Short mmCIF file of C-alpha atoms in Angstrom, two decimals:
data_model
loop_
_atom_site.label_atom_id
_atom_site.label_comp_id
_atom_site.label_asym_id
_atom_site.label_seq_id
_atom_site.Cartn_x
_atom_site.Cartn_y
_atom_site.Cartn_z
CA MET W 1 -25.27 5.31 30.76
CA PRO W 2 -25.63 5.98 27.03
CA PRO W 3 -25.38 3.05 24.61
CA LEU W 4 -22.03 2.39 22.95
CA GLY W 5 -21.24 5.01 20.35
CA SER W 6 -24.22 7.27 21.14
CA THR W 7 -23.80 10.99 21.71
CA LYS W 8 -25.82 13.82 23.16
CA LYS W 9 -25.87 17.36 21.95
CA SER W 10 -25.72 18.81 25.49
CA ASN W 11 -22.39 18.92 27.28
CA ARG W 12 -21.66 16.60 30.20
CA ASP W 13 -18.73 16.56 32.57
CA CYS W 14 -16.00 14.00 31.94
CA LEU W 15 -16.17 11.33 34.65
CA VAL W 16 -12.41 11.53 35.12
CA CYS W 17 -11.11 15.08 34.69
CA GLY W 18 -14.38 17.04 34.85
CA SER W 19 -13.90 18.77 31.50
CA PRO W 20 -17.08 19.39 29.48
CA THR W 21 -17.64 16.93 26.63
CA SER W 22 -20.44 16.68 24.11
CA THR W 23 -19.52 13.19 22.93
CA ALA W 24 -19.24 9.83 24.65
CA HIS W 25 -15.92 8.09 24.09
CA MET W 26 -15.28 4.37 24.63
CA GLY W 27 -18.98 4.09 25.42
CA ILE W 28 -18.77 6.23 28.57
CA ASP W 29 -18.83 9.91 29.46
CA VAL W 30 -15.13 10.68 29.21
CA CYS W 31 -13.61 13.44 27.13
CA ARG W 32 -11.42 12.98 24.06
CA ALA W 33 -8.29 14.03 25.98
CA CYS W 34 -8.79 11.25 28.53
CA THR W 35 -9.52 8.77 25.73
CA VAL W 36 -6.29 9.64 23.92
CA PHE W 37 -4.37 9.54 27.21
CA TYR W 38 -5.75 6.06 27.94
CA ARG W 39 -4.75 4.77 24.50
CA ARG W 40 -1.22 6.10 24.81
CA SER W 41 -0.76 4.78 28.35
CA CYS W 42 -1.95 1.18 27.97
CA GLY W 43 0.90 -1.27 28.43
CA LYS W 44 3.46 1.46 29.05
CA LYS W 45 5.69 2.00 32.08
CA PRO W 46 3.58 2.66 35.24
CA PHE W 47 3.19 6.28 36.32
CA VAL W 48 4.06 7.59 39.79
CA CYS W 49 1.38 9.42 41.79
CA ARG W 50 2.11 13.15 42.09
CA SER W 51 0.79 13.27 45.65
CA SER W 52 2.36 9.93 46.67
CA THR W 53 -1.05 8.83 47.99
CA ASN W 54 -2.44 6.97 44.94
CA ARG W 55 -5.76 8.62 45.83
CA CYS W 56 -5.93 11.86 43.85
CA THR W 57 -9.52 13.10 43.58
CA VAL W 58 -11.31 12.89 40.24
CA GLY W 59 -12.72 16.00 38.64
CA LYS W 60 -11.40 19.38 37.58
CA GLY W 61 -7.78 19.94 38.47
CA LEU W 62 -6.77 16.27 38.26
CA ASN W 63 -3.27 16.36 36.77
CA CYS W 64 -1.84 13.12 38.17
CA LYS W 65 -1.23 10.67 35.32
CA ARG W 66 -1.19 7.65 37.61
CA CYS W 67 -4.56 8.38 39.20
CA ARG W 68 -6.09 9.57 35.95
CA LEU W 69 -5.28 6.22 34.34
CA HIS W 70 -6.45 4.33 37.43
CA HIS W 71 -9.85 6.06 37.41
CA LEU W 72 -10.25 5.37 33.69
CA GLU W 73 -9.52 1.68 34.21
CA LEU W 74 -12.03 1.46 37.07
CA ILE W 75 -14.78 3.11 35.02
CA LEU W 76 -14.11 0.89 32.01
CA LYS W 77 -14.08 -2.22 34.16
CA LYS W 78 -17.46 -1.37 35.65
CA SER W 79 -19.08 -0.47 32.34
CA GLY W 80 -17.29 -2.79 29.93
CA SER W 81 -19.23 -6.01 30.50
CA ASP W 82 -22.48 -4.47 29.25
CA GLU W 83 -21.21 -1.83 26.87
CA VAL W 84 -18.55 -3.67 24.92
CA LYS W 85 -20.89 -6.57 24.14
CA ALA W 86 -23.65 -4.27 22.90
CA ALA W 87 -24.96 -4.53 19.34
CA VAL W 88 -23.11 -2.75 16.58
CA SER W 89 -23.64 0.97 16.99
CA PRO W 90 -24.10 3.59 14.27
CA THR W 91 -20.53 4.70 14.94
CA GLU W 92 -19.23 1.18 14.33
CA LYS W 93 -21.22 1.00 11.11
CA THR W 94 -19.54 4.24 10.06
CA VAL W 95 -16.13 2.74 10.83
CA GLU W 96 -16.95 -0.35 8.78
CA SER W 97 -18.03 1.85 5.88
CA VAL W 98 -14.74 3.72 6.07
CA THR W 99 -12.84 0.43 6.12
CA GLU W 100 -14.73 -0.79 3.05
CA ALA W 101 -13.93 2.46 1.28
CA LEU W 102 -10.25 2.08 2.16
CA LEU W 103 -10.20 -1.50 0.90
CA ASN W 104 -11.84 -0.48 -2.36
CA HIS W 105 -9.32 2.33 -2.75
CA MET W 106 -6.47 -0.11 -2.16
CA GLN W 107 -7.34 -2.46 -5.02
CA PRO W 108 -4.08 -3.26 -6.83
CA SER W 109 -3.27 -1.31 -9.96
CA THR W 110 -1.56 -2.79 -13.00
CA SER W 111 0.07 0.54 -13.84
CA SER W 112 3.66 1.28 -12.88
CA SER W 113 4.06 3.30 -9.70
CA SER W 114 6.50 6.22 -9.90
CA PRO W 115 12.60 -1.73 18.21
CA CYS W 116 13.40 -5.41 17.90
CA SER W 117 11.15 -6.84 20.63
CA ILE W 118 7.52 -5.79 20.50
CA VAL W 119 5.52 -6.07 23.69
CA SER W 120 1.73 -6.05 23.51
CA THR W 121 -0.55 -5.99 26.52
CA VAL W 122 -3.80 -7.78 25.61
CA PRO W 123 -6.81 -8.27 27.91
CA ASP W 124 -7.66 -11.89 28.71
CA ASP W 125 -11.04 -11.62 26.99
CA ALA W 126 -9.71 -10.07 23.75
CA ARG W 127 -10.54 -12.02 20.63
CA PRO W 128 -7.55 -13.63 18.84
CA ARG W 129 -5.77 -11.78 16.06
CA PRO W 130 -3.75 -14.55 14.37
CA LEU W 131 -2.35 -12.50 11.49
CA LEU W 132 -0.94 -9.78 13.75
CA THR W 133 0.47 -12.49 16.00
CA ARG W 134 2.32 -14.12 13.09
CA VAL W 135 3.60 -10.78 11.81
CA ARG W 136 4.81 -9.85 15.30
CA ILE W 137 6.76 -13.10 15.67
CA ALA W 138 8.23 -12.82 12.17
CA TYR W 139 9.22 -9.18 12.71
CA GLU W 140 10.98 -10.02 15.98
CA LYS W 141 12.86 -12.85 14.25
CA MET W 142 13.86 -10.49 11.46
CA CYS W 143 15.09 -7.86 13.90
CA PHE W 144 17.20 -10.36 15.82
CA ALA W 145 18.70 -11.80 12.63
CA ARG W 146 19.60 -8.32 11.41
CA LEU W 147 21.06 -7.42 14.79
CA MET W 148 23.31 -10.49 14.92
CA GLY W 149 24.22 -10.37 11.24
CA GLU W 150 25.24 -6.72 11.30
CA LEU W 151 27.12 -6.67 14.60
CA PHE W 152 29.10 -9.85 14.06
CA SER W 153 30.12 -8.81 10.55
CA ARG W 154 32.11 -5.92 12.00
CA LYS W 155 35.90 -6.19 12.14
CA ASP W 156 35.76 -5.69 15.89
CA PRO W 157 32.32 -6.91 17.02
CA PRO W 158 31.08 -5.88 20.46
CA SER W 159 31.12 -8.31 23.34
CA PRO W 160 28.10 -10.65 23.44
CA VAL W 161 27.47 -9.28 26.94
CA LEU W 162 26.60 -5.93 25.35
CA ILE W 163 24.18 -7.35 22.79
CA ASN W 164 20.51 -8.02 23.37
CA SER W 165 17.36 -7.18 21.49
CA ARG W 166 16.37 -4.32 23.81
CA ASN W 167 19.75 -2.66 24.26
CA HIS W 168 22.59 -2.86 21.78
CA PRO W 169 25.26 -0.57 20.33
CA VAL W 170 24.72 1.36 17.10
CA PHE W 171 27.41 2.72 14.80
CA PRO W 172 27.87 5.37 12.08
CA ALA W 173 27.14 3.86 8.69
CA THR W 174 29.79 3.36 6.02
CA PHE W 175 29.57 2.37 2.37
CA ALA W 176 30.66 -1.25 2.84
CA SER W 177 28.63 -1.83 6.01
CA MET W 178 25.48 -0.51 4.33
CA ASN W 179 25.93 -2.81 1.33
CA HIS W 180 26.26 -5.80 3.66
CA ALA W 181 23.21 -4.66 5.65
CA ASN W 182 21.10 -4.33 2.49
CA ARG W 183 21.91 -7.87 1.38
CA LEU W 184 21.12 -9.15 4.88
CA LEU W 185 17.82 -7.25 4.96
CA MET W 186 16.67 -8.78 1.66
CA SER W 187 17.31 -12.28 3.01
CA CYS W 188 15.42 -11.40 6.20
CA ILE W 189 12.48 -9.99 4.23
CA MET W 190 12.10 -13.28 2.38
CA GLU W 191 12.00 -15.18 5.68
CA PHE W 192 9.65 -12.58 7.21
CA ALA W 193 7.20 -13.08 4.34
CA THR W 194 7.37 -16.88 4.56
CA CYS W 195 6.69 -16.84 8.33
CA SER W 196 3.92 -14.22 8.16
CA PHE W 197 2.02 -15.25 5.03
CA PRO W 198 1.77 -19.00 4.22
CA GLU W 199 0.70 -18.32 0.61
CA PHE W 200 3.92 -16.42 -0.11
CA ASP W 201 5.90 -19.65 -0.54
CA LYS W 202 3.48 -20.85 -3.22
CA LEU W 203 4.09 -17.86 -5.49
CA SER W 204 6.59 -18.02 -8.32
CA ASP W 205 10.18 -16.99 -7.58
CA GLU W 206 9.76 -13.98 -9.86
CA ILE W 207 6.71 -12.66 -8.00
CA LYS W 208 8.28 -13.38 -4.60
CA TRP W 209 11.38 -11.41 -5.55
CA SER W 210 9.34 -8.50 -6.94
CA LEU W 211 7.24 -8.31 -3.76
CA ALA W 212 10.32 -8.46 -1.54
CA VAL W 213 12.23 -5.78 -3.47
CA LYS W 214 9.26 -3.40 -3.50
CA PHE W 215 8.79 -3.94 0.23
CA PHE W 216 12.55 -3.45 0.78
CA TYR W 217 12.38 0.24 -0.13
CA THR W 218 9.13 1.03 1.69
CA PHE W 219 10.06 -0.98 4.77
CA ARG W 220 13.49 0.64 5.10
CA MET W 221 12.08 4.15 5.28
CA PHE W 222 9.16 3.23 7.54
CA ASP W 223 11.06 0.98 9.95
CA ASN W 224 14.14 3.21 10.06
CA SER W 225 12.01 6.27 10.83
CA TYR W 226 9.92 4.42 13.42
CA ARG W 227 12.95 3.17 15.34
CA ALA W 228 14.88 6.44 14.97
CA SER W 229 12.02 8.42 16.51
CA LYS W 230 12.41 6.27 19.62
CA THR W 231 16.18 5.71 19.74
CA PHE W 232 17.28 9.19 18.63
CA GLU W 233 14.52 11.20 20.24
CA ASP W 234 16.98 13.99 21.12
CA ALA W 235 18.85 13.87 17.80
CA PRO W 236 16.36 14.81 15.05
CA ASN W 237 19.07 14.87 12.37
CA ARG W 238 19.80 11.15 12.83
CA SER W 239 18.11 8.27 11.10
CA PHE W 240 18.81 4.58 10.82
CA GLY W 241 20.31 3.36 7.57
CA SER W 242 20.00 -0.25 8.70
CA TYR W 243 19.25 -2.03 11.97
CA THR W 244 22.45 -0.98 13.77
CA LEU W 245 23.82 1.73 11.46
CA TRP W 246 22.82 5.37 11.65
CA LEU W 247 23.18 8.25 9.23
CA SER W 248 23.40 12.01 9.59
CA ASP W 249 25.00 14.82 7.61
CA ASP W 250 27.87 15.12 10.10
CA ILE W 251 29.24 11.62 9.35
CA VAL W 252 29.14 11.86 5.56
CA GLU W 253 32.79 12.94 5.46
CA HIS W 254 33.81 9.44 6.55
CA PHE W 255 31.02 7.43 4.92
CA PHE W 256 33.21 6.37 1.98
CA ASP W 257 36.31 5.55 4.04
CA ASP W 258 35.90 1.83 3.28
CA TYR W 259 34.99 2.33 -0.38
CA ASN W 260 37.53 0.41 -2.47
CA GLY W 261 36.53 1.42 -5.99
CA ALA W 262 39.11 2.99 -8.26
CA ASN W 263 37.05 5.39 -10.39
CA GLY W 264 34.19 6.58 -8.18
CA ASP W 265 33.54 10.32 -7.88
CA ILE W 266 33.49 10.33 -4.08
CA GLU W 267 33.37 14.11 -3.68
CA GLU W 268 30.16 14.43 -5.68
CA ALA W 269 28.68 11.39 -3.94
CA ARG W 270 29.40 13.00 -0.56
CA LYS W 271 27.45 16.10 -1.57
CA ILE W 272 24.43 13.98 -2.54
CA MET W 273 24.67 11.99 0.69
CA ALA W 274 24.89 15.17 2.78
CA HIS W 275 21.80 16.61 1.10
CA ASN W 276 19.82 13.39 1.56
CA CYS W 277 20.86 13.08 5.21
CA ARG W 278 19.68 16.63 5.91
CA GLU W 279 16.34 16.31 4.13
CA LYS W 280 15.11 12.70 4.05
CA PRO W 281 15.21 11.60 7.75
CA ALA W 282 13.08 14.55 8.80
CA ILE W 283 10.28 13.54 6.41
CA GLY W 284 9.65 10.10 7.87
CA ARG W 285 10.09 11.17 11.47
CA ARG W 286 7.75 14.14 11.05
CA ILE W 287 5.02 11.86 9.67
CA LEU W 288 5.36 9.38 12.53
CA GLU W 289 5.61 11.98 15.28
CA ARG W 290 2.32 13.45 14.09
CA THR W 291 0.46 10.12 14.16
CA LYS W 292 2.44 8.10 16.76
CA PRO W 293 1.41 4.56 15.77
CA ASP W 294 1.67 1.99 18.54
CA GLU W 295 3.24 -1.45 18.10
CA ASP W 296 0.10 -3.19 16.81
CA GLU W 297 -0.62 -0.38 14.37
CA PHE W 298 2.99 -0.51 13.19
CA LEU W 299 2.67 -4.24 12.45
CA ALA W 300 -0.64 -3.68 10.67
CA VAL W 301 0.94 -1.04 8.43
CA LEU W 302 3.82 -3.42 7.63
CA THR W 303 1.26 -5.95 6.40
CA LEU W 304 -0.51 -3.37 4.24
CA MET W 305 2.82 -2.20 2.83
CA PHE W 306 3.91 -5.72 1.94
CA TRP W 307 0.71 -6.44 0.03
CA ALA W 308 0.56 -3.05 -1.73
CA THR W 309 0.94 -4.68 -5.13
CA ASN W 310 0.56 -1.64 -7.38
CA GLY W 311 3.03 -1.82 -10.25
CA LEU W 312 3.59 -5.59 -9.93
CA GLY W 313 1.29 -6.79 -12.71
CA SER W 314 -2.14 -8.38 -12.55
CA SER W 315 -1.58 -12.00 -11.52
CA ASP W 316 -4.90 -13.44 -10.33
CA ASP W 317 -3.21 -15.32 -7.48
CA LEU W 318 -1.33 -12.23 -6.34
CA MET W 319 -4.43 -10.03 -6.40
CA ARG W 320 -6.48 -12.63 -4.52
CA ILE W 321 -3.87 -13.07 -1.77
CA SER W 322 -3.29 -9.33 -1.52
CA GLU W 323 -7.00 -8.63 -1.12
CA LYS W 324 -7.35 -11.40 1.48
CA TYR W 325 -4.64 -9.96 3.72
CA ARG W 326 -5.86 -6.39 3.42
CA HIS W 327 -9.33 -7.48 4.56
CA GLN W 328 -7.90 -9.59 7.37
CA ILE W 329 -5.63 -6.87 8.73
CA PHE W 330 -8.50 -4.37 8.83
CA SER W 331 -10.68 -6.95 10.59
CA GLU W 332 -7.99 -7.48 13.21
CA LEU W 333 -7.55 -3.73 13.64
CA HIS W 334 -11.30 -3.56 14.39
CA LEU W 335 -10.82 -6.17 17.14
CA TYR W 336 -7.77 -4.36 18.48
CA TYR W 337 -9.53 -1.00 18.75
CA ARG W 338 -12.69 -2.51 20.30
CA ASP W 339 -11.31 -5.27 22.56
CA VAL W 340 -7.96 -3.83 23.61
CA LEU W 341 -8.25 -0.04 23.37
CA HIS W 342 -12.04 0.05 23.95
CA LEU W 343 -12.54 2.69 21.27
CA ASP W 344 -15.84 3.17 19.50
CA ASP W 345 -14.83 5.94 17.10
CA TYR W 346 -11.69 5.07 15.17
CA ALA W 347 -12.60 5.70 11.54
CA ALA W 348 -10.21 8.66 11.34
CA ARG W 349 -7.44 6.56 12.85
CA LEU W 350 -7.83 3.91 10.15
CA GLY W 351 -7.53 6.64 7.55
CA GLU W 352 -4.34 7.94 9.16
CA LEU W 353 -2.76 4.48 9.07
CA TYR W 354 -3.75 3.94 5.46
CA MET W 355 -2.12 7.23 4.48
CA PHE W 356 1.25 5.84 5.56
CA LEU W 357 1.33 3.81 2.35
CA PRO W 358 1.70 6.65 -0.19
CA LEU W 359 3.73 8.76 2.25
CA PHE W 360 6.41 6.09 2.72
CA GLU W 361 6.23 4.55 -0.74
CA ARG W 362 9.08 6.69 -2.02
CA HIS W 363 11.18 3.95 -3.60
CA GLU W 364 11.46 5.79 -6.91
CA GLU W 365 13.37 8.60 -5.17
CA VAL W 366 15.77 6.09 -3.61
CA LYS W 367 16.23 4.35 -6.93
CA GLN W 368 17.08 7.68 -8.56
CA THR W 369 19.82 8.25 -5.99
CA PHE W 370 21.25 4.77 -6.62
CA GLU W 371 21.15 5.45 -10.37
CA VAL W 372 23.11 8.67 -9.87
CA PHE W 373 25.66 6.75 -7.79
CA ARG W 374 26.00 4.31 -10.69
CA LEU W 375 26.71 7.21 -13.06
CA LEU W 376 29.35 8.43 -10.60
CA ASP W 377 30.92 4.92 -10.68
CA ILE W 378 30.23 4.42 -6.97
CA TYR W 379 28.22 1.31 -7.88
CA ASN W 380 28.94 -1.05 -10.73
CA ASP W 381 26.46 -3.29 -12.50
CA ASN W 382 27.29 -6.20 -10.19
CA SER W 383 26.78 -4.33 -6.91
CA PHE W 384 24.00 -6.00 -4.93
CA THR W 385 22.34 -2.71 -3.97
CA TYR W 386 22.37 -1.56 -7.58
CA MET W 387 20.98 -4.92 -8.75
CA LEU W 388 17.94 -4.25 -6.54
CA ASN W 389 17.56 -0.99 -8.40
CA LYS W 390 17.13 -2.82 -11.70
CA THR W 391 14.34 -5.12 -10.46
#
């Protein structure tokens, strides 16, 4: 068996599906398709054998997902003890170089810049990833707080029997419910940061607020798109506006039904809302559907987004903490790809995750919309959502 990460120029047959492959994946002779299939299938709902025998033959023509995954697991189990513990391969060195390049590229700039419960299946021998563990726990707490806060603020809240973190009702968004949800989210972000990053509490109130507000905009688009792609898989025009509130162009007519302002230009605001609901949700969902991050990758991106400090000044403490967490999250991603997914070539994947930052960092566009709403007298200077806009 070839050493971890090594390749041969001549084609070999994949040990699982029989397809020709010129490159070893996961340290064994399996093709890229089987490698991707294995990554996507780990920890998911078990497949059912197509032949009902659980003994489909390996090789060309194998199209049973259950048996394909079973054969992959057997091969990895037999080869893993020697291969995974091998010395760092040239491929791994390449990955580390890519990571270093990403970290260098992510150095903070001082210039101004224009589902609730997560389940992770981790092998017993996987090395600990304490940062991802903390972020996972904090994210789950945040989701549950948002769920309870939003549902029980409704005039007619659903029965507690119908509410749990895995299955709960969602409702069309309205102006008042979104304002409440935004205030709730900001409080939850502060608690999320305190639970995930011990140094956060030691920062000044001004820096903590600036970090939280910047993350508020990026997180909303990323998290809303991530959850919408799962919850509204058959409704591409829908997106979450908050944890339990959804938006689409066909509900805009009633979005301002609970608006109680006297001078707001509601008709013009509806036109802007309708345009945004047609265009904006598709952007985030299209990005995520192309890359399909799993739960651990999602949490890693949240960490990178929180500590993307461009535009927040050049505080030495802030830059030091930001750099520390970026290095740590990439280190834990290395462990995740090697120990859990058994991948030896993931440099491109790291690049894809990093690209989420500029793609979802669109807070200036959101702020522009809020500013227009202020000009239309939908918001006043004391509106909480508009106050975020001025930070």
